[in-house]
PDB file of C-alpha atoms in Angstrom:
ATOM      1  CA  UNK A 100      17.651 183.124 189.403  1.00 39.00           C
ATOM      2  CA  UNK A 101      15.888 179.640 190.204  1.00 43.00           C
ATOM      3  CA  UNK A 102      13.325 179.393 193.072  1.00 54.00           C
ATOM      4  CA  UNK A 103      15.540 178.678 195.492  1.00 77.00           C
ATOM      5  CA  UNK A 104      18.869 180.263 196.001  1.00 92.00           C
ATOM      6  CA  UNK A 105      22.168 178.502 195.028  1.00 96.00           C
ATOM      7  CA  UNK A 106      24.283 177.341 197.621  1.00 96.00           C
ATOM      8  CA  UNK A 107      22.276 177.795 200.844  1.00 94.00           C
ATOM      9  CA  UNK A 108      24.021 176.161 204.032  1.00 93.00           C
ATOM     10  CA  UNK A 109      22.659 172.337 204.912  1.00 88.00           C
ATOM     11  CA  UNK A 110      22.520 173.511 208.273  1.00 89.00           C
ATOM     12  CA  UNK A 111      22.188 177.034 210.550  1.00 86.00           C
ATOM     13  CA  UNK A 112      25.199 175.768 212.235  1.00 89.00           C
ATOM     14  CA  UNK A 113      27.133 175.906 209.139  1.00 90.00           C
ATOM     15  CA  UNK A 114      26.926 179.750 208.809  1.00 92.00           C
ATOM     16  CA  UNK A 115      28.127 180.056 212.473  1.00 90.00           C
ATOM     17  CA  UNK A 116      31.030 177.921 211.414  1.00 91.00           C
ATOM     18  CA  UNK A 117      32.445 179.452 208.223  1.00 93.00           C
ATOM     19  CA  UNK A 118      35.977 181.322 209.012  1.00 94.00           C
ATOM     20  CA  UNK A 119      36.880 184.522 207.659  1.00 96.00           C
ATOM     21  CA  UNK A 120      38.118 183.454 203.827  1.00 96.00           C
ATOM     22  CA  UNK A 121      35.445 180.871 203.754  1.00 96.00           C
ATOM     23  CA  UNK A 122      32.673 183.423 204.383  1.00 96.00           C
ATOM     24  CA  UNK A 123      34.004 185.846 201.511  1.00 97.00           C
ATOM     25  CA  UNK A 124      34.714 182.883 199.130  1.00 98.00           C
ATOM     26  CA  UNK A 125      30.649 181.567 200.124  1.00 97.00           C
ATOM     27  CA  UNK A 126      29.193 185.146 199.673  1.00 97.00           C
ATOM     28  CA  UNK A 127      30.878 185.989 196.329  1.00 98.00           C
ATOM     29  CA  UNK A 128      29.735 181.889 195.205  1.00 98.00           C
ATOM     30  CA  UNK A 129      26.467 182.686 195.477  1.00 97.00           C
ATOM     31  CA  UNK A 130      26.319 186.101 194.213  1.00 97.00           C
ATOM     32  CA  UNK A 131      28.159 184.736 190.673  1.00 97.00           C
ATOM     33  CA  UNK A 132      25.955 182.204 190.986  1.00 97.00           C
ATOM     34  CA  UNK A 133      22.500 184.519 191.281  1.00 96.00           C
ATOM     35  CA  UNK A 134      23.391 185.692 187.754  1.00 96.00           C
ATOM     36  CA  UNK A 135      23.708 182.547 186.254  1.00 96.00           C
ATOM     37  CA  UNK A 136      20.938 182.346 183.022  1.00 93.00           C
ATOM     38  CA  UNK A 137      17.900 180.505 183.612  1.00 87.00           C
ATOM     39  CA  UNK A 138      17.779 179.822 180.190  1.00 87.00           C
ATOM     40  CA  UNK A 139      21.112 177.873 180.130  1.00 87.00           C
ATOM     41  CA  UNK A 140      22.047 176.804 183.489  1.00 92.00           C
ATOM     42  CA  UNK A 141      18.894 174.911 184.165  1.00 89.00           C
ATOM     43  CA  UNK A 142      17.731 174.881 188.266  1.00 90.00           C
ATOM     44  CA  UNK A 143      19.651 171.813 190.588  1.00 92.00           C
ATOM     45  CA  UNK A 144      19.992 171.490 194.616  1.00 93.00           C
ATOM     46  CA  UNK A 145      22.843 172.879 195.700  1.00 95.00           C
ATOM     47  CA  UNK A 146      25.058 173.678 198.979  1.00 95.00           C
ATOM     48  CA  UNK A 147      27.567 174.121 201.174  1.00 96.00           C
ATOM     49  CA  UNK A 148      28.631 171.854 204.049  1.00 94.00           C
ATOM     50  CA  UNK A 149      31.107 171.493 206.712  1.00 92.00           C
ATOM     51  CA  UNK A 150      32.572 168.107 207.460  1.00 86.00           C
ATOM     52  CA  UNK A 151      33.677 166.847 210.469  1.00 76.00           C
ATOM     53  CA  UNK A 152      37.351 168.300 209.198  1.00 73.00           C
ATOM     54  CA  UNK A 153      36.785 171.798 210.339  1.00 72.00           C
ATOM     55  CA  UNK A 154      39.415 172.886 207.599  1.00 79.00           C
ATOM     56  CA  UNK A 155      37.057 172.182 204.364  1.00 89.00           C
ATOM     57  CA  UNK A 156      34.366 173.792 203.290  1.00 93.00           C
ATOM     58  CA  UNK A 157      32.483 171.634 200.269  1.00 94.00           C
ATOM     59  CA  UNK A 158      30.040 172.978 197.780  1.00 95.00           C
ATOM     60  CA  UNK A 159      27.898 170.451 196.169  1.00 94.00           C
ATOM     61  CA  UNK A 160      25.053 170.199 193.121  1.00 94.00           C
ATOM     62  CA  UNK A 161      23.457 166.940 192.935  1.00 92.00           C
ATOM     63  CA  UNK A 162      22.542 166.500 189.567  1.00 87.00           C
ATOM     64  CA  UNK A 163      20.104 163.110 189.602  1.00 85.00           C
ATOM     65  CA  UNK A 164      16.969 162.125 189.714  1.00 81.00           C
ATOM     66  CA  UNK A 165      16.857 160.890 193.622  1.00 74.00           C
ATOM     67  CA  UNK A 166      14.717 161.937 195.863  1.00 68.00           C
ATOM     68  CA  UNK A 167      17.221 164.596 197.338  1.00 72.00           C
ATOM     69  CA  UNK A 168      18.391 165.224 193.977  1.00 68.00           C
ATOM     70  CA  UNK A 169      21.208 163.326 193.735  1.00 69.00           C
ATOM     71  CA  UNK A 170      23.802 161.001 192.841  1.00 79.00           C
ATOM     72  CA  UNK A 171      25.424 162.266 190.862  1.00 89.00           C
ATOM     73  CA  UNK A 172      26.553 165.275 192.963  1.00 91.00           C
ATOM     74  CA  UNK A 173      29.706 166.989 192.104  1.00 94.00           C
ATOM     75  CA  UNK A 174      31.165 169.346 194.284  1.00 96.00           C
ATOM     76  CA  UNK A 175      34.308 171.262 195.638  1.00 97.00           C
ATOM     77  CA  UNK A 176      36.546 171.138 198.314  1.00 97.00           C
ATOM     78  CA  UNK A 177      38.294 174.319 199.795  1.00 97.00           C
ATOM     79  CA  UNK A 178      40.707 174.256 202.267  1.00 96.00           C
ATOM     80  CA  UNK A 179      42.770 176.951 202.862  1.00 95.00           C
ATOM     81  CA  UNK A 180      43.789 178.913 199.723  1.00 97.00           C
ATOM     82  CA  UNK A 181      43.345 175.347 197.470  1.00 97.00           C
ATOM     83  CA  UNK A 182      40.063 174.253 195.685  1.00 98.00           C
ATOM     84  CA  UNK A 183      39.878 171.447 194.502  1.00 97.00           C
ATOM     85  CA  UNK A 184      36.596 169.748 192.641  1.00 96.00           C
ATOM     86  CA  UNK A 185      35.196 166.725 190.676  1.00 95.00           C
ATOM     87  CA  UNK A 186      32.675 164.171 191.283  1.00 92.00           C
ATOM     88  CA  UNK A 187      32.149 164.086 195.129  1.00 92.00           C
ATOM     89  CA  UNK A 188      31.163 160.677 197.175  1.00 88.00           C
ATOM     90  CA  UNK A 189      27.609 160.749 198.382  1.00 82.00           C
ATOM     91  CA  UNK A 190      27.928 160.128 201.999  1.00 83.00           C
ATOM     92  CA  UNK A 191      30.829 161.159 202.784  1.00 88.00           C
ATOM     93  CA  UNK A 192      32.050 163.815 200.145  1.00 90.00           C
ATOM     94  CA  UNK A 193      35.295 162.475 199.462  1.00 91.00           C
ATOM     95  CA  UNK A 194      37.095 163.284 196.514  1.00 94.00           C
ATOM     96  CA  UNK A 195      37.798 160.523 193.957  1.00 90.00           C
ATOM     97  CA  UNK A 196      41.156 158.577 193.259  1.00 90.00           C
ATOM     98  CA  UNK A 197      42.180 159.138 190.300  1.00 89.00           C
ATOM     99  CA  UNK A 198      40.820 162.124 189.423  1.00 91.00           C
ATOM    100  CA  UNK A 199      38.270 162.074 186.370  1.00 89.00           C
ATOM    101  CA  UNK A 200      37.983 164.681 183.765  1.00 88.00           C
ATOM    102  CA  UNK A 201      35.685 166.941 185.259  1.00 91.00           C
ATOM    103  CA  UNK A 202      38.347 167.722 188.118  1.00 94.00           C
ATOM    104  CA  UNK A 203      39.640 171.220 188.870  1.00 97.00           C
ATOM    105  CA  UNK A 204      42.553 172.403 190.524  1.00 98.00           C
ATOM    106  CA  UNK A 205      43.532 176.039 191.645  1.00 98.00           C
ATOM    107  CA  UNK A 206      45.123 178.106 194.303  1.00 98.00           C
ATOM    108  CA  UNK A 207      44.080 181.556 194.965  1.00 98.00           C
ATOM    109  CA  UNK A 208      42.250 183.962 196.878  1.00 98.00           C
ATOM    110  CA  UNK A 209      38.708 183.519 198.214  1.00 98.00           C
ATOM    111  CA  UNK A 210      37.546 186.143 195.756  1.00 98.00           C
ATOM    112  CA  UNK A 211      39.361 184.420 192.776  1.00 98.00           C
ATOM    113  CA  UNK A 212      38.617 180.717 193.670  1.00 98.00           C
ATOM    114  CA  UNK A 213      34.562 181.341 193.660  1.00 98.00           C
ATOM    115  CA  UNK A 214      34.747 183.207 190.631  1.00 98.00           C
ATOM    116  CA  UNK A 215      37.101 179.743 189.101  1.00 98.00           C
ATOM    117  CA  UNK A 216      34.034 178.246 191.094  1.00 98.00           C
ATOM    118  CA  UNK A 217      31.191 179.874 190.170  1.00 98.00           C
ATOM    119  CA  UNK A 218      32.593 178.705 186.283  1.00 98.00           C
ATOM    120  CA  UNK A 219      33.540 175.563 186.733  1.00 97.00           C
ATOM    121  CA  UNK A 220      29.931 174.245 188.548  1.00 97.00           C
ATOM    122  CA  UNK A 221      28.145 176.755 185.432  1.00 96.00           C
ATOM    123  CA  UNK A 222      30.103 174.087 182.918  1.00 94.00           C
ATOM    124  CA  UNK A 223      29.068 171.452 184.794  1.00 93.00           C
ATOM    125  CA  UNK A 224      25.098 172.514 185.227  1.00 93.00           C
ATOM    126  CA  UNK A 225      25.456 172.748 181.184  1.00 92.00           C
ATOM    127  CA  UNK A 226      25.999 169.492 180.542  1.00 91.00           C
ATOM    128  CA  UNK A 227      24.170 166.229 179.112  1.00 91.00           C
ATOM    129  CA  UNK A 228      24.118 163.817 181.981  1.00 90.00           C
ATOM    130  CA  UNK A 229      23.130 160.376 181.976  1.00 91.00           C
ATOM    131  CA  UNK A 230      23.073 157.232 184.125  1.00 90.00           C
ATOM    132  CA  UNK A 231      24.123 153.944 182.445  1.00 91.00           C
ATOM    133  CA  UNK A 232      22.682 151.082 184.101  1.00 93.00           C
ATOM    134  CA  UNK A 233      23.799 146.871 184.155  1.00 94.00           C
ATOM    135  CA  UNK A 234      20.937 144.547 185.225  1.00 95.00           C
ATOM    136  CA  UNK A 235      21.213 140.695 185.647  1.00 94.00           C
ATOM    137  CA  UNK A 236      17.559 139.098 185.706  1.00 96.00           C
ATOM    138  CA  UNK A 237      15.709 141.891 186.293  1.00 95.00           C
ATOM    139  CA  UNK A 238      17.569 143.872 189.195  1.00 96.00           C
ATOM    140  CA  UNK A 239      20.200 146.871 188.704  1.00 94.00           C
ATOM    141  CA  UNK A 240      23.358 145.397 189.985  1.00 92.00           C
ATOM    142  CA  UNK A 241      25.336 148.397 188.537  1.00 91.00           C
ATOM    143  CA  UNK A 242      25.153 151.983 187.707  1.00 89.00           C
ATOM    144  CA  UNK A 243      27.046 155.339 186.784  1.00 87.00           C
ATOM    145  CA  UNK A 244      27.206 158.604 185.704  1.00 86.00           C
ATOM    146  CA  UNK A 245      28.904 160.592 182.368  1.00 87.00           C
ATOM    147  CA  UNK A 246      29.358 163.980 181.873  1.00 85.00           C
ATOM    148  CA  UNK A 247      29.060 165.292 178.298  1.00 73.00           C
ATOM    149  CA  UNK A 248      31.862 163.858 176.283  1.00 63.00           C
ATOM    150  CA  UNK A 249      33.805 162.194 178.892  1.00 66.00           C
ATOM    151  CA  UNK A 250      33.582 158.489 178.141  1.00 64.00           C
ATOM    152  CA  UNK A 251      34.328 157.244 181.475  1.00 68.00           C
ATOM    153  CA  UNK A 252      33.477 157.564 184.988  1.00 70.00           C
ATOM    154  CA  UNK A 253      33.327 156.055 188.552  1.00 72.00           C
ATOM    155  CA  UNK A 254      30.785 153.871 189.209  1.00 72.00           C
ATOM    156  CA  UNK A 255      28.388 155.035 191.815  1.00 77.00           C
ATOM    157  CA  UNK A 256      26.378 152.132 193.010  1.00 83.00           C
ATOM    158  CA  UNK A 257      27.817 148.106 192.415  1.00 87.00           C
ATOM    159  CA  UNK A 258      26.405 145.854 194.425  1.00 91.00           C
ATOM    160  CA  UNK A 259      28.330 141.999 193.904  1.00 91.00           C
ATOM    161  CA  UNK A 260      25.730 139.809 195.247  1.00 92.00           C
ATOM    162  CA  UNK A 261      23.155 140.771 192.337  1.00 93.00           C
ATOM    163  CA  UNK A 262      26.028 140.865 189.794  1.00 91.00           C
ATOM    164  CA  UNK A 263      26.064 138.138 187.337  1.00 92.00           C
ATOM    165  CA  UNK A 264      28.623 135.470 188.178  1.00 90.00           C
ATOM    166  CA  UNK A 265      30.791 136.407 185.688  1.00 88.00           C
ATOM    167  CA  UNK A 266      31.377 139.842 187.164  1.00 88.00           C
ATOM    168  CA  UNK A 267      31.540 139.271 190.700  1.00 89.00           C
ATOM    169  CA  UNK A 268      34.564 139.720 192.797  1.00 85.00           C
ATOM    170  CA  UNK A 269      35.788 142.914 191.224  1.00 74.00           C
ATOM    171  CA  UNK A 270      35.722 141.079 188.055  1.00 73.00           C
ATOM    172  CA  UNK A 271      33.828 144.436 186.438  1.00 70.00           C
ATOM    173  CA  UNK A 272      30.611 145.148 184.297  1.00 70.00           C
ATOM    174  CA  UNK A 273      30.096 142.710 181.029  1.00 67.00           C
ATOM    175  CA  UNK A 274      30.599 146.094 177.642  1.00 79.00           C
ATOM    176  CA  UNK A 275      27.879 148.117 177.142  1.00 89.00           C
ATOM    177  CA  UNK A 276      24.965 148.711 179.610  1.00 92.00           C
ATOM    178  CA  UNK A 277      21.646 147.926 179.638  1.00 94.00           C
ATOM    179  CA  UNK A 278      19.799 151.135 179.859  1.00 94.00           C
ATOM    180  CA  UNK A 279      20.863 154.643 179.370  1.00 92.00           C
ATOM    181  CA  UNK A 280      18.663 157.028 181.229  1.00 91.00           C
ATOM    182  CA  UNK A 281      19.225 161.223 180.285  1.00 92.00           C
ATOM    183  CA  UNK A 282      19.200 162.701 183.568  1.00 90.00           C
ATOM    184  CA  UNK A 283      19.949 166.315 182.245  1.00 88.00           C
ATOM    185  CA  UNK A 284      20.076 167.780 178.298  1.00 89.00           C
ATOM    186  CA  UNK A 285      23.046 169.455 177.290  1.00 85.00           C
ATOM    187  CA  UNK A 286      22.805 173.399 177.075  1.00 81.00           C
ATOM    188  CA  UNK A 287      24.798 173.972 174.809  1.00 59.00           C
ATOM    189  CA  UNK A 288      23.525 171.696 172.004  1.00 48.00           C
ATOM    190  CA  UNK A 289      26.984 169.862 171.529  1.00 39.00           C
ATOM    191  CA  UNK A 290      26.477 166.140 172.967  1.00 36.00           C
ATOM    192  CA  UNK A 291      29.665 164.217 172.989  1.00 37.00           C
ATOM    193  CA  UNK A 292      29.746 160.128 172.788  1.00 35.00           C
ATOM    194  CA  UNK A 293      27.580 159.506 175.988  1.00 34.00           C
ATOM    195  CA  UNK A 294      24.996 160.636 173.610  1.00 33.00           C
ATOM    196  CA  UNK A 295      25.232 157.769 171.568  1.00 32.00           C
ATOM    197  CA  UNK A 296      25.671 155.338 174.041  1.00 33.00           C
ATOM    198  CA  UNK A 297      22.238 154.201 173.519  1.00 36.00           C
ATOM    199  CA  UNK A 298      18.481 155.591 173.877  1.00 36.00           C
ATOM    200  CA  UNK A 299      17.385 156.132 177.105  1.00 36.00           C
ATOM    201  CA  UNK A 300      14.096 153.965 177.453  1.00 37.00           C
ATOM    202  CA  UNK A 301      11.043 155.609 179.194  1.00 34.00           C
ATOM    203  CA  UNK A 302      10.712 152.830 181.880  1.00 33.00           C
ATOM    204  CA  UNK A 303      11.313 148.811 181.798  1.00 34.00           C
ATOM    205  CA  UNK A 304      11.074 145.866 183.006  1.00 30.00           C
ATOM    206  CA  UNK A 305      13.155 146.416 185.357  1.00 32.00           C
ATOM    207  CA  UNK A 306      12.786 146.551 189.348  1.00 32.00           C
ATOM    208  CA  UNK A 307      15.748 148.588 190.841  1.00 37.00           C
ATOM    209  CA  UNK A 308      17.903 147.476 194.163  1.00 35.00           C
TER     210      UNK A 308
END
């Protein structure tokens, strides 16, 4: 069990807040999660929010190298007797359009849906993780995350006005990136193509945003 316990509330409030189903589904999280392997499921922040939507109930690990951890954070939403999880927007925790291939999607009861849970964020904690970056004279106009062998994901961070001028206005990111950073090793000692997507370099010349 890491230092500090999975899945702890971001706020006292939240506790008071938590229905019936969302308290049984948050207890049995956290219990599943208590037994995860040190060994294998290597320590990351972690918890569990309620938005301004009083019907949802997220669950988030941030799995960067920020100062709170994150991005990336991946996380789940659960509303109702639907959970529903995949890489999870920073600020606001929305869910991403179209889905990428670390999404989940099941229906069940609270009991069921944190044990599909408790699995599904143990995969993801497993995984090789790193941050491609795009730089145009010196300065990181561009950045995301990939999980494992998924060769594609949302970009977290893109900011136009630093872009080059071939790539501003939506225009995209010019092939492969600039830097690869490893933000987390892959348990389970199978690395898919986002390990050869280039070595990550132990600093640079580089100044970030």
């Amino acid at each position: 069990m890491p230092a500090d316990p999975w899945f702890v509330s971001d706020d006292p409030e939240t506790e008071l807040e938590l229905g019936p189903d969302e308290r049984v589904f948050t207890a049995a999280l956290r219990e599943r999660a208590s037994a995860w392997p040190v060994r294998t499921v290597p320590p990351a922040v972690s918890w569990v929010a309620k938005p301004e939507d009083d019907s949802l109930l997220v669950a988030c690990v941030g799995l960067g190298d920020g100062p709170n951890g994150w991005p990336p954070l991946v996380g789940l939403h659960l509303t109702g007797s639907a959970l529903r999880g995949d890489h999870l927007d920073e600020h606001f925790y929305w869910l991403p359009e179209p889905r990428t291939p670390l999404a989940l999607d099941a229906t069940g009861t609270p009991r069921e849906l944190a044990a599909l849970a408790a699995d599904w964020f143990e995969r993801v904690l497993r995984m090789r993780v790193v941050r491609q970056e795009w730089y145009h004279q010196g300065r990181r106009y561009a950045d995301r995350c990939l999980f494992a062998d998924h060769a594609d994901g949302p970009f977290g961070r893109y900011v136009d006005g630093l872009a080059p001028p071939e790539c501003r206005g939506g225009a995209g990111v010019p092939g492969r990136p600039d830097r690869v950073v490893v933000l987390r090793e892959a348990q389970d000692r199978h690395p898919g193509p986002a390990a050869r997507l280039g070595d990550p370099e132990p600093g640079g010349p580089f100044s970030s945003y």
